[in-house]
Coordinates of C-alpha atoms in Angstrom, one line a residue:
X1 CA 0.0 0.0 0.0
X2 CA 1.2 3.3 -1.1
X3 CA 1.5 6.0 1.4
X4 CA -1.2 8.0 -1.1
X5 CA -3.9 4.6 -0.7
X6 CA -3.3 5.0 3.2
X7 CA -4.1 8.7 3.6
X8 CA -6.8 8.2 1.2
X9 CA -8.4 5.1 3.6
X10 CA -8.4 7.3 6.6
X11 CA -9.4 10.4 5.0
X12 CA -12.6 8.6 3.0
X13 CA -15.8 8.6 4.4
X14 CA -16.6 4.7 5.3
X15 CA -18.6 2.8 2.9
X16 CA -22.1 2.0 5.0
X17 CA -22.1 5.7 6.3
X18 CA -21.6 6.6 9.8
X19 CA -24.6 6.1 12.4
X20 CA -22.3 5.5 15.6
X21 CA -20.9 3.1 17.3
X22 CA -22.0 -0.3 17.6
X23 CA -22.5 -1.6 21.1
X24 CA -20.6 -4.9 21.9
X25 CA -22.8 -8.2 23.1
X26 CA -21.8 -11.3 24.1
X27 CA -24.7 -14.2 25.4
X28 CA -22.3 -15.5 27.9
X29 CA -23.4 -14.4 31.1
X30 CA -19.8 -14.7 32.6
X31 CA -16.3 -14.5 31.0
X32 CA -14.2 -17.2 32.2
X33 CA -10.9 -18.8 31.2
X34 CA -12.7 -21.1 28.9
X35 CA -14.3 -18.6 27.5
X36 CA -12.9 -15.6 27.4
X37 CA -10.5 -16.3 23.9
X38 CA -13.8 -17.2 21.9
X39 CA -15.5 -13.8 23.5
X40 CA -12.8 -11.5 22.7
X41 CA -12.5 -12.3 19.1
X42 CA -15.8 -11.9 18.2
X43 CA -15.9 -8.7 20.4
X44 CA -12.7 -7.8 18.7
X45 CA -14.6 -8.2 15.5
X46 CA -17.2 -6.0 16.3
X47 CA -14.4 -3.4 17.7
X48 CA -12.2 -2.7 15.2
X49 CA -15.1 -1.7 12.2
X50 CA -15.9 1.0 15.6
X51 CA -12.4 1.5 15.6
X52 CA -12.4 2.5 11.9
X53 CA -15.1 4.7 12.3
X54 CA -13.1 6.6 15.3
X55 CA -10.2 6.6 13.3
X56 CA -11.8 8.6 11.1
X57 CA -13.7 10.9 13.3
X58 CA -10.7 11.5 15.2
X59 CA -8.5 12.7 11.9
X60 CA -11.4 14.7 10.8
X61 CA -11.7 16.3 14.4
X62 CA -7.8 17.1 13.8
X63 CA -7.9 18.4 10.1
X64 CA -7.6 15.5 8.2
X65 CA -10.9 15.6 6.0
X66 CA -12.5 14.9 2.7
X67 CA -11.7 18.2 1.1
X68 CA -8.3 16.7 0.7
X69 CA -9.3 14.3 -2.2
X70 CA -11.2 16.7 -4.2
X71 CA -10.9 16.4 -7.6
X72 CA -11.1 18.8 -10.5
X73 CA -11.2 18.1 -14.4
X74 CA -11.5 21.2 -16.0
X75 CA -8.2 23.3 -15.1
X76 CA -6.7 20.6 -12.9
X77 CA -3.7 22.9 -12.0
X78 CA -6.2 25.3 -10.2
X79 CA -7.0 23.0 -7.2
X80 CA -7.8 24.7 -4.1
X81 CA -8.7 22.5 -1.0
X82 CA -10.0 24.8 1.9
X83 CA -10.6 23.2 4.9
X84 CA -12.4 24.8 7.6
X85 CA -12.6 23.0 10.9
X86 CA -16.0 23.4 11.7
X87 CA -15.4 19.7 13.5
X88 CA -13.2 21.3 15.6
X89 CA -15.4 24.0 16.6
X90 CA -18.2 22.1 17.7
X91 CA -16.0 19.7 19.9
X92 CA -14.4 22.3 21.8
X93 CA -17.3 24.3 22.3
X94 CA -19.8 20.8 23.3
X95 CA -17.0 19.9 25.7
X96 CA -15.8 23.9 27.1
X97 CA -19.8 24.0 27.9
X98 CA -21.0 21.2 29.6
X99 CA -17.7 21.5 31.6
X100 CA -18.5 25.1 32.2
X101 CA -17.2 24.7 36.0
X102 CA -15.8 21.7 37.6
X103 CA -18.3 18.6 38.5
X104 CA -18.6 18.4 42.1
X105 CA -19.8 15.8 44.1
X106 CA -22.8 16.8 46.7
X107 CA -24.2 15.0 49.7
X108 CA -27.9 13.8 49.4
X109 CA -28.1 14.3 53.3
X110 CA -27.9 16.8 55.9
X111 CA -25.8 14.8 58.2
X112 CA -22.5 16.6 58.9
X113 CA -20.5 13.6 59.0
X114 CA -21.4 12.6 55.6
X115 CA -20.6 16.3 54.6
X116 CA -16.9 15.8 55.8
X117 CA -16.3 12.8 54.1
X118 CA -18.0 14.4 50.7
X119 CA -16.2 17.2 51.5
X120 CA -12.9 14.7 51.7
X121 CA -13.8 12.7 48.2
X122 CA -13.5 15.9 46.5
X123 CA -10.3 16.7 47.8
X124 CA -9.2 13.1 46.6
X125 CA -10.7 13.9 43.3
X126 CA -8.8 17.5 43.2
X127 CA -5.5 16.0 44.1
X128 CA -6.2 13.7 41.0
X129 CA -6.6 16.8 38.7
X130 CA -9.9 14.8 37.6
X131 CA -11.2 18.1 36.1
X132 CA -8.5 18.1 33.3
X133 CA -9.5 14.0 33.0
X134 CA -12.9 15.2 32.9
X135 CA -12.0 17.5 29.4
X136 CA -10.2 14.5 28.1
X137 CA -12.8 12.1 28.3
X138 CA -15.5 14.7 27.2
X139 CA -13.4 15.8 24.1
X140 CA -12.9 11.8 22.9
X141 CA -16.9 11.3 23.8
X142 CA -17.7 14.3 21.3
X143 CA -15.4 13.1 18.9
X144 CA -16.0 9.0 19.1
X145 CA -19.5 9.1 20.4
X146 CA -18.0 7.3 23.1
X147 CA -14.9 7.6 25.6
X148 CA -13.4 5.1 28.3
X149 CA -12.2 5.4 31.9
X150 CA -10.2 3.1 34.2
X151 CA -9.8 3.1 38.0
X152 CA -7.1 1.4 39.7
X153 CA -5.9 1.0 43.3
X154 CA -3.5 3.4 43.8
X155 CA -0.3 1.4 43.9
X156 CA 2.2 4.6 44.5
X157 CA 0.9 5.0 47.5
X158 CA 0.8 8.9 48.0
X159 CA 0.5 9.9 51.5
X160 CA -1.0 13.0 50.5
X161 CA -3.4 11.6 47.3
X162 CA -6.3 9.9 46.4
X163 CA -6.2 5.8 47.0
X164 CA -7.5 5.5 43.5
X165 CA -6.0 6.5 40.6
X166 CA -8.0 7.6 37.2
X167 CA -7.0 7.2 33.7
X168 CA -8.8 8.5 30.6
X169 CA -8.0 6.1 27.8
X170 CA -8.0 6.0 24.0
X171 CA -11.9 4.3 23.1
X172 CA -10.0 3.1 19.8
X173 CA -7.8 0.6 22.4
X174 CA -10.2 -0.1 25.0
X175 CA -14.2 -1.0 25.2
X176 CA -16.2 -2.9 27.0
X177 CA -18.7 -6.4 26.5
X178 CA -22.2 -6.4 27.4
X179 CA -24.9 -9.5 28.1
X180 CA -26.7 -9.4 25.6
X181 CA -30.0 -10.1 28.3
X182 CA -31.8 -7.8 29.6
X183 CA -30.6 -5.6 32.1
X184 CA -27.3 -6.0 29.4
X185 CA -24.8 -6.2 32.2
X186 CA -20.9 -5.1 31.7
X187 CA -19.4 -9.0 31.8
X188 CA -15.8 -7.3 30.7
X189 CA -13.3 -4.7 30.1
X190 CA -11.0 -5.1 27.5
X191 CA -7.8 -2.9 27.1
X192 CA -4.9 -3.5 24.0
X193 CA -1.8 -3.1 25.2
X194 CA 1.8 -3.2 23.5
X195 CA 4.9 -5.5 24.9
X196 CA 8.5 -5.0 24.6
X197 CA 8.4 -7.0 21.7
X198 CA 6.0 -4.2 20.3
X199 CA 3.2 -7.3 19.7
X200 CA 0.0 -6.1 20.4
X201 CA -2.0 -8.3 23.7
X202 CA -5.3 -7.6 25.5
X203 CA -5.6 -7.0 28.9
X204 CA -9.7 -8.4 29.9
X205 CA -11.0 -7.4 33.3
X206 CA -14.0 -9.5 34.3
X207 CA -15.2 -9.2 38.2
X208 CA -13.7 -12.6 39.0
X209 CA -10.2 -12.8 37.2
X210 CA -7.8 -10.6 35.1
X211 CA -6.4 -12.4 31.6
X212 CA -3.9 -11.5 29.6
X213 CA -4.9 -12.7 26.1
X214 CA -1.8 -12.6 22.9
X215 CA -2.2 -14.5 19.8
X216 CA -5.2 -16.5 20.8
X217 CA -4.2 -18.2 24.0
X218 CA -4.1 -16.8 27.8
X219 CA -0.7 -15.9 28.9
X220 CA -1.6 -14.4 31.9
X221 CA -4.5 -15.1 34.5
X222 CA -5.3 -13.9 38.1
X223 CA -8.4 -13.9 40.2
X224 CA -9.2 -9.9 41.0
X225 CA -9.8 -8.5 44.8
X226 CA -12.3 -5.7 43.3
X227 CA -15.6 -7.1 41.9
X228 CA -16.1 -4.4 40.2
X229 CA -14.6 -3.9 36.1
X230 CA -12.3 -0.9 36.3
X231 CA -13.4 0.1 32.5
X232 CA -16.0 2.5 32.4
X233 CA -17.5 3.9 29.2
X234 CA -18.9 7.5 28.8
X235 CA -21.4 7.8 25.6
X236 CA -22.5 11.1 24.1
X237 CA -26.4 9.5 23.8
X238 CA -27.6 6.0 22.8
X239 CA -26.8 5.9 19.7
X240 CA -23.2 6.5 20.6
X241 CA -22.8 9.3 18.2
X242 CA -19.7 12.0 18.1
X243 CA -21.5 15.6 18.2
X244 CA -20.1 16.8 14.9
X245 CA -21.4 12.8 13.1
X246 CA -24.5 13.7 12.0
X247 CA -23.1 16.9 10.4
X248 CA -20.4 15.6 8.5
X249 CA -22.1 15.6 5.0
X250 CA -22.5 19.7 5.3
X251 CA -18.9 20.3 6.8
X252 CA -17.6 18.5 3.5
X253 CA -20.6 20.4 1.3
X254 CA -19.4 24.1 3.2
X255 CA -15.6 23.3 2.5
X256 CA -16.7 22.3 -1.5
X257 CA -18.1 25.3 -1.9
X258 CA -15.4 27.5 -0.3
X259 CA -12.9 25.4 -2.1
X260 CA -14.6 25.8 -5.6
X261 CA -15.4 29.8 -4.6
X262 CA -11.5 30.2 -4.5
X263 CA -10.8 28.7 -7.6
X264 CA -13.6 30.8 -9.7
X265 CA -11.5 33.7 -8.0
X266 CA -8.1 32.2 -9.6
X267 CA -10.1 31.0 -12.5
X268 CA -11.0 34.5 -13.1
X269 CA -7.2 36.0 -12.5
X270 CA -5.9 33.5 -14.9
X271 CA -8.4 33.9 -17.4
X272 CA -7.6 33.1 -20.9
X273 CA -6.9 35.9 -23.7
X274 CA -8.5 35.6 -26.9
X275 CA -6.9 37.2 -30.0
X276 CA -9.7 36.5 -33.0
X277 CA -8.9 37.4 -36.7
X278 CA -5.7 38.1 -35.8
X279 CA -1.6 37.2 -34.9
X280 CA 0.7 37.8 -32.8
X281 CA 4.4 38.3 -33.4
X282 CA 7.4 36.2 -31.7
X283 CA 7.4 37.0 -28.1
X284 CA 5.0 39.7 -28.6
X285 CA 2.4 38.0 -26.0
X286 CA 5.2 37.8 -23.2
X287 CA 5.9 41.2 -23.7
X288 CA 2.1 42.2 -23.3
X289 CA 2.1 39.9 -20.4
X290 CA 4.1 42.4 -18.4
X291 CA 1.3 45.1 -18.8
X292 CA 2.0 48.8 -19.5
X293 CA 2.1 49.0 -23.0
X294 CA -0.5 49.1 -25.9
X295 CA -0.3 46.6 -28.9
X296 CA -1.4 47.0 -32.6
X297 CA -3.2 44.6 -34.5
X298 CA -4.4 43.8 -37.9
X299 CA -6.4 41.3 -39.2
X300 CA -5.2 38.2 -40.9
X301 CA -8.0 38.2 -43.7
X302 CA -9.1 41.5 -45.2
X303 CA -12.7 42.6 -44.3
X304 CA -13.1 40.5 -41.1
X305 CA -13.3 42.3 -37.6
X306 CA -9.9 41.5 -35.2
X307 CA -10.5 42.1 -31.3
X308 CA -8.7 40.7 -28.5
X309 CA -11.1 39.4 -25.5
X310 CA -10.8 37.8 -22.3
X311 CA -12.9 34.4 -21.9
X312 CA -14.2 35.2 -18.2
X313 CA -17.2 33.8 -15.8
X314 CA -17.2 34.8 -12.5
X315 CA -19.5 32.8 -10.0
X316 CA -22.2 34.5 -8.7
X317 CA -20.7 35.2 -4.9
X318 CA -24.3 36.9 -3.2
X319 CA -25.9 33.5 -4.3
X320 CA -22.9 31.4 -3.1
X321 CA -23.3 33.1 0.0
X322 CA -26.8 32.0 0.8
X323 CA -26.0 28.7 0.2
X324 CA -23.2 28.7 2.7
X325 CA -25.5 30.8 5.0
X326 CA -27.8 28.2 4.8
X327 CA -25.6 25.4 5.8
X328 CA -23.9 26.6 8.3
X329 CA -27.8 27.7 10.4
X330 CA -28.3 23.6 9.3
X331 CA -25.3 22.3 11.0
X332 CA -25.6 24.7 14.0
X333 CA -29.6 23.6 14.4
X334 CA -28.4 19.8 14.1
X335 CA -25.2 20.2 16.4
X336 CA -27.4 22.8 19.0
X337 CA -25.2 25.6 19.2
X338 CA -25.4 28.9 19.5
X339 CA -25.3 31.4 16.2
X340 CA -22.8 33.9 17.0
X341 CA -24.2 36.0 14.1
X342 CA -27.9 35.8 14.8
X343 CA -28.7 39.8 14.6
X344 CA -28.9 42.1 17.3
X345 CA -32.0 45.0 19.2
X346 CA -31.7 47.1 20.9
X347 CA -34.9 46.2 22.5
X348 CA -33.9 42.7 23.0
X349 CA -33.6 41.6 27.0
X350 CA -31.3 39.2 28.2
X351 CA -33.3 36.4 28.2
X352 CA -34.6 37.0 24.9
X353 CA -30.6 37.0 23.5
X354 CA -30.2 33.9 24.7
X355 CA -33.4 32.0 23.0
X356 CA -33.4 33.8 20.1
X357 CA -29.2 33.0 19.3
X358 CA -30.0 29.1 20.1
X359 CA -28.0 29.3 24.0
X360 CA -31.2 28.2 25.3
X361 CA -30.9 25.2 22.7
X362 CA -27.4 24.9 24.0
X363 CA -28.0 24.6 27.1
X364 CA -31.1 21.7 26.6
X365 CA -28.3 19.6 24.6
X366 CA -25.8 20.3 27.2
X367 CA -28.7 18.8 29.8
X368 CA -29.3 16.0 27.9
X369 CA -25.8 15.2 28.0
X370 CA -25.8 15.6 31.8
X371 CA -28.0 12.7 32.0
X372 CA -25.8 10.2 29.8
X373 CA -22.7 11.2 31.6
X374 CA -24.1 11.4 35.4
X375 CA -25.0 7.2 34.4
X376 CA -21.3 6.5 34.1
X377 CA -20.0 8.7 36.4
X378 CA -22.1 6.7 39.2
X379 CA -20.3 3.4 38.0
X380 CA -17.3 5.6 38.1
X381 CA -18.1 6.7 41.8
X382 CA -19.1 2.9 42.7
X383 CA -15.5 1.7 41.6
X384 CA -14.1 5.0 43.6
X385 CA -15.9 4.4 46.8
X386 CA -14.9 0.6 47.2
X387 CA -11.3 1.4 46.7
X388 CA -11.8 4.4 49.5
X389 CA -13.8 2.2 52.2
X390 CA -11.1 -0.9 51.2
X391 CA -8.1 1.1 52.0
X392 CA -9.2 4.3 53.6
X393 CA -11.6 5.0 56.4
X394 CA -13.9 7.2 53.9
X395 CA -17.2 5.5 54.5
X396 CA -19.5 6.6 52.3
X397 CA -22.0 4.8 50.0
X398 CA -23.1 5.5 46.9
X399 CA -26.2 6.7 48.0
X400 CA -25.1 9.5 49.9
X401 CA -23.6 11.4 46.9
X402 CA -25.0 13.2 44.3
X403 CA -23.0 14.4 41.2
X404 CA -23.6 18.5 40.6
X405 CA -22.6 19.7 37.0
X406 CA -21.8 23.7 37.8
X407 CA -22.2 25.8 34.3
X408 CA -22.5 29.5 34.2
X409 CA -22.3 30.0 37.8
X410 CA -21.1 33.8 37.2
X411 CA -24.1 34.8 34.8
X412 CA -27.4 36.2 36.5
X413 CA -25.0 36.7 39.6
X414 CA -27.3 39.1 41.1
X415 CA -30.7 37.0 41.0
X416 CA -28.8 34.1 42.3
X417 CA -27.7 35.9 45.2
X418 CA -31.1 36.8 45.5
X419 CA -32.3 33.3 45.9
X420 CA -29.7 32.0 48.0
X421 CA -30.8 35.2 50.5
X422 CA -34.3 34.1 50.0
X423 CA -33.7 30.3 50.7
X424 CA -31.4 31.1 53.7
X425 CA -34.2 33.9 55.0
X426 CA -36.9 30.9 54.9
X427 CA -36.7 28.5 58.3
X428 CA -38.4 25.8 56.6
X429 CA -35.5 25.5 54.0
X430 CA -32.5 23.4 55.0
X431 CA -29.1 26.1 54.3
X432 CA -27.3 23.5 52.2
X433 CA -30.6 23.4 49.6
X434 CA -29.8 27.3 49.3
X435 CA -26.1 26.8 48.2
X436 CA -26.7 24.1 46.3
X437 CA -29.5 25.4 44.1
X438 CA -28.9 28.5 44.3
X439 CA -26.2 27.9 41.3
X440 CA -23.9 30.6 42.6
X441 CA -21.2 28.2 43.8
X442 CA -19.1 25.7 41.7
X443 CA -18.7 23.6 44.7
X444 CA -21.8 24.0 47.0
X445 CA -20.2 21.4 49.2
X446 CA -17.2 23.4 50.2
X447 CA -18.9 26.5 49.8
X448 CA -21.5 25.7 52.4
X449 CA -19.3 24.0 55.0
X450 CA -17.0 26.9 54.6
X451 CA -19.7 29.0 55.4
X452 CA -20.9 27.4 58.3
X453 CA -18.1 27.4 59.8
X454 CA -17.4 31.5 59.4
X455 CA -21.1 31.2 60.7
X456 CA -19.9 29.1 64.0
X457 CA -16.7 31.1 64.6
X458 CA -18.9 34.5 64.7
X459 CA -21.7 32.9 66.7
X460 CA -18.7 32.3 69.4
X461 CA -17.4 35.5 69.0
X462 CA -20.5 36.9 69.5
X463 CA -21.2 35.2 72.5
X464 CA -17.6 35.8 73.8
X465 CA -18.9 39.8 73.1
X466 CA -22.1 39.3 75.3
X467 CA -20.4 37.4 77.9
X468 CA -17.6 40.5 78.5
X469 CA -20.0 42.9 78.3
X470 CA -22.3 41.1 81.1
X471 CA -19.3 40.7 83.3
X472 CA -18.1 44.3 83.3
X473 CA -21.8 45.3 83.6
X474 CA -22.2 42.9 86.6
X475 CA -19.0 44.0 88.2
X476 CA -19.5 47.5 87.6
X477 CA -23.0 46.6 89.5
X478 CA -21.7 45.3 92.4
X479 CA -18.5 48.0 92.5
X480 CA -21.4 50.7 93.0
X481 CA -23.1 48.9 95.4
X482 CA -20.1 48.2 98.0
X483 CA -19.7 51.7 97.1
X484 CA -23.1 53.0 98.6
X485 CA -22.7 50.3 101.4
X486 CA -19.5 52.1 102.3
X487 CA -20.8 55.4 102.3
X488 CA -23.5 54.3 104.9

């Protein structure tokens, strides 16, 4: 294969379309070492036409798109390929907005212990920088239509750290096999790996045992202390669709048509001259090339007209425009994102700016998205918890935490602080409901304990105020007394 066929296999748009990624079954209800060689290759079956498909999507996302084989037969040597990377755009903005604000973890109750050690896990999660994990796995879900996370048992054993450690991984090397029953249980995780050798193997994670699988037979194989499969897998919605997927076929139609608007431009710049009825002498056309000068002309056959013309056709650029125009509101509809460009009043409110420019629509996808992703990140939290209680004393259950996605938390400042003054003004409302819906803070948890204790420390203050001014009152009491029993 020529290195031309292989940029042209990644760069083509696959043959049956692209309509996300294909979930992975199996109908055994457990992997086990007889099994687990005849379910991984047909999962690996399965994986690598997804894998393809990623491939693809991520060297679109990067730059690498169709534009890049286009084709022209008329005028071959003018044969601009503009790529705008729309793709790009979309990702960054999907991921940048429903990561607004770090996701913070919440406690469902009111009980204070419970709020220390929620308080604790997000500590853990801070020292594993798990917002920047966070944008990696959110940037791979937009992209893929699906992204992959592994906990492990923190084996460096940092004093100061998390006892878990989190790793975002490439979805193109690592997915995960489903019963095909119903409930359709995780039976593995599957990661592909490289030895010294540089031969690829496959590391499978069941609850039960951990294989090592190369070339068909088990090389490795030890029973696991956590029942639980450290693979997770974020998806961008059920059909396990990248955000910029369904949009693809307009990206390539917008980049056509600024490609081909270009060349009508050089087209017209390098138009050809037409000399009719007439000749030219030797070198007389480089000459007239160099502009400047005048030329004279006669006719080669007495009585017929000579003229010099330019043959010249210019592409209509307004109705080019509202083509474009066109497509891009399409692809910005599809994806749900805002249109910069949408117009502007001067009568227009707040509010109304942001329905009428599609933020509100933004902020619905972003939502929806929420719900997907809060799914995984409770397996996440499951695998996270066991590995605290198992070699930490952080005792909470899965139960007592709530994820909290913080977005905007600086817009509509002033009405939020109006509502959190509300809520805390109202006895019947607990005051951690009032920082954590208030949407003022990014992390209500820390927020509100911080809070309550400047509360506590002034409440003590205050009393330590009351008390010294009762005891010089009291004693200056008593000194005037003994001071009119004295004068008696």
């Amino acid at each position: 294969m020529t290195e031309n066929d292989t940029v042209r296999a990644i760069s083509e748009w696959p043959v049956n379309g692209l309509t996300g990624r294909r979930k992975i079954y199996t109908a055994k209800k457990r992997v086990t070492p007889e099994n687990v060689v005849e379910v991984l290759g047909k999962a690996l079956a399965v994986h690598r036409i997804n894998r393809a498909e990623m491939s693809y999507l991520y060297d679109y996302y990067r730059g690498k798109q169709d534009i890049r084989l286009k084709d022209k037969i008329v005028r071959p040597e003018i044969n601009n390929k503009v790529m705008i990377n729309r793709a790009n755009e979309i990702v960054v903005f999907k991921s940048a907005y429903l990561l607004d604000g770090p996701i913070r973890y919440v406690s469902n109750g009111g009980e204070e212990d419970i709020s220390s050690n929620v308080n604790t896990l997000n500590e853990y999660m801070r020292a594993e920088s798990k917002d920047t994990l966070d944008k990696e796995l959110a940037d791979w879900m937009h992209i893929c239509g699906v992204a992959a996370r592994m906990v492990l048992t923190d084996e460096a054993g940092e004093e100061d750290g998390s006892p878990a450690s989190i790793y975002t991984l490439d979805p193109r090397a690592a997915f995960c096999i489903y019963h095909s029953g119903v409930g359709q249980k995780k039976v593995a995780g599957v990661l592909e790996q490289v030895d010294e050798e540089g031969q690829p193997y496959f590391c499978v994670y069941t609850h039960e045992w951990y294989f090592e699988v190369q070339n068909g037979q088990i090389t490795k194989q030890e029973a696991r202390t956590i029942p639980y499969i450290p693979i997770v897998e974020y998806v961008n919605n059920d059909a396990r669709m990248g955000a910029f997927e369904p949009v693809i076929p307009i990206l390539n139609a917008i980049n056509m048509i600024e490609s081909n608007r270009l060349d009508s431009i050089q087209d017209f710049v390098n138009a050809f001259d037409v000399f009719q009825n007439c000749e030219l002498e030797d070198g007389q056309y480089k000459e007239l090339a160099k502009g400047g000068m005048a030329i004279t002309i006669k006719s080669v056959q007495p009585g017929m007209e000579a003229k010099v013309y330019r043959i010249a056709s210019e592409l209509n650029q307004t109705n080019t425009q509202t083509i474009v125009d066109d497509l891009e509101d399409a692809y910005l509809t599809i994806c749900g994102m805002p249109n910069r460009n949408g117009g502007s009043s001067t009568s227009d409110t707040g509010q109304a700016v942001i329905y009428r420019d599609g933020w509100s629509a933004a902020e619905s996808r972003a939502k929806d998205t929420e719900k997907t992703w809060e799914r995984s990140e409770r397996e996440f939290l499951r695998l996270v918890l066991y590995i605290c209680r198992e070699t930490g004393d952080l005792g909470l259950q899965l139960s007592d935490i709530k994820p909290e996605f913080t977005r905007k938390n600086l817009s509509n400042i002033q009405s939020k602080t109006q509502v959190l003054a509300e809520m805390l003004n109202n006895s019947k409302i607990h005051p951690k409901l009032a920082f954590q819906y208030s949407g003022l803070f990014s992390d209500p948890e820390s927020a509100y304990r911080m809070s309550m204790d400047w509360y506590e420390e002034q409440q003590r203050k205050m009393e330590r105020s009351l008390r010294d001014e009762l005891a010089v009152g009291h004693s200056e009491s008593v000194g005037g007394t003994n001071g009119e029993n004295s004068d008696d």
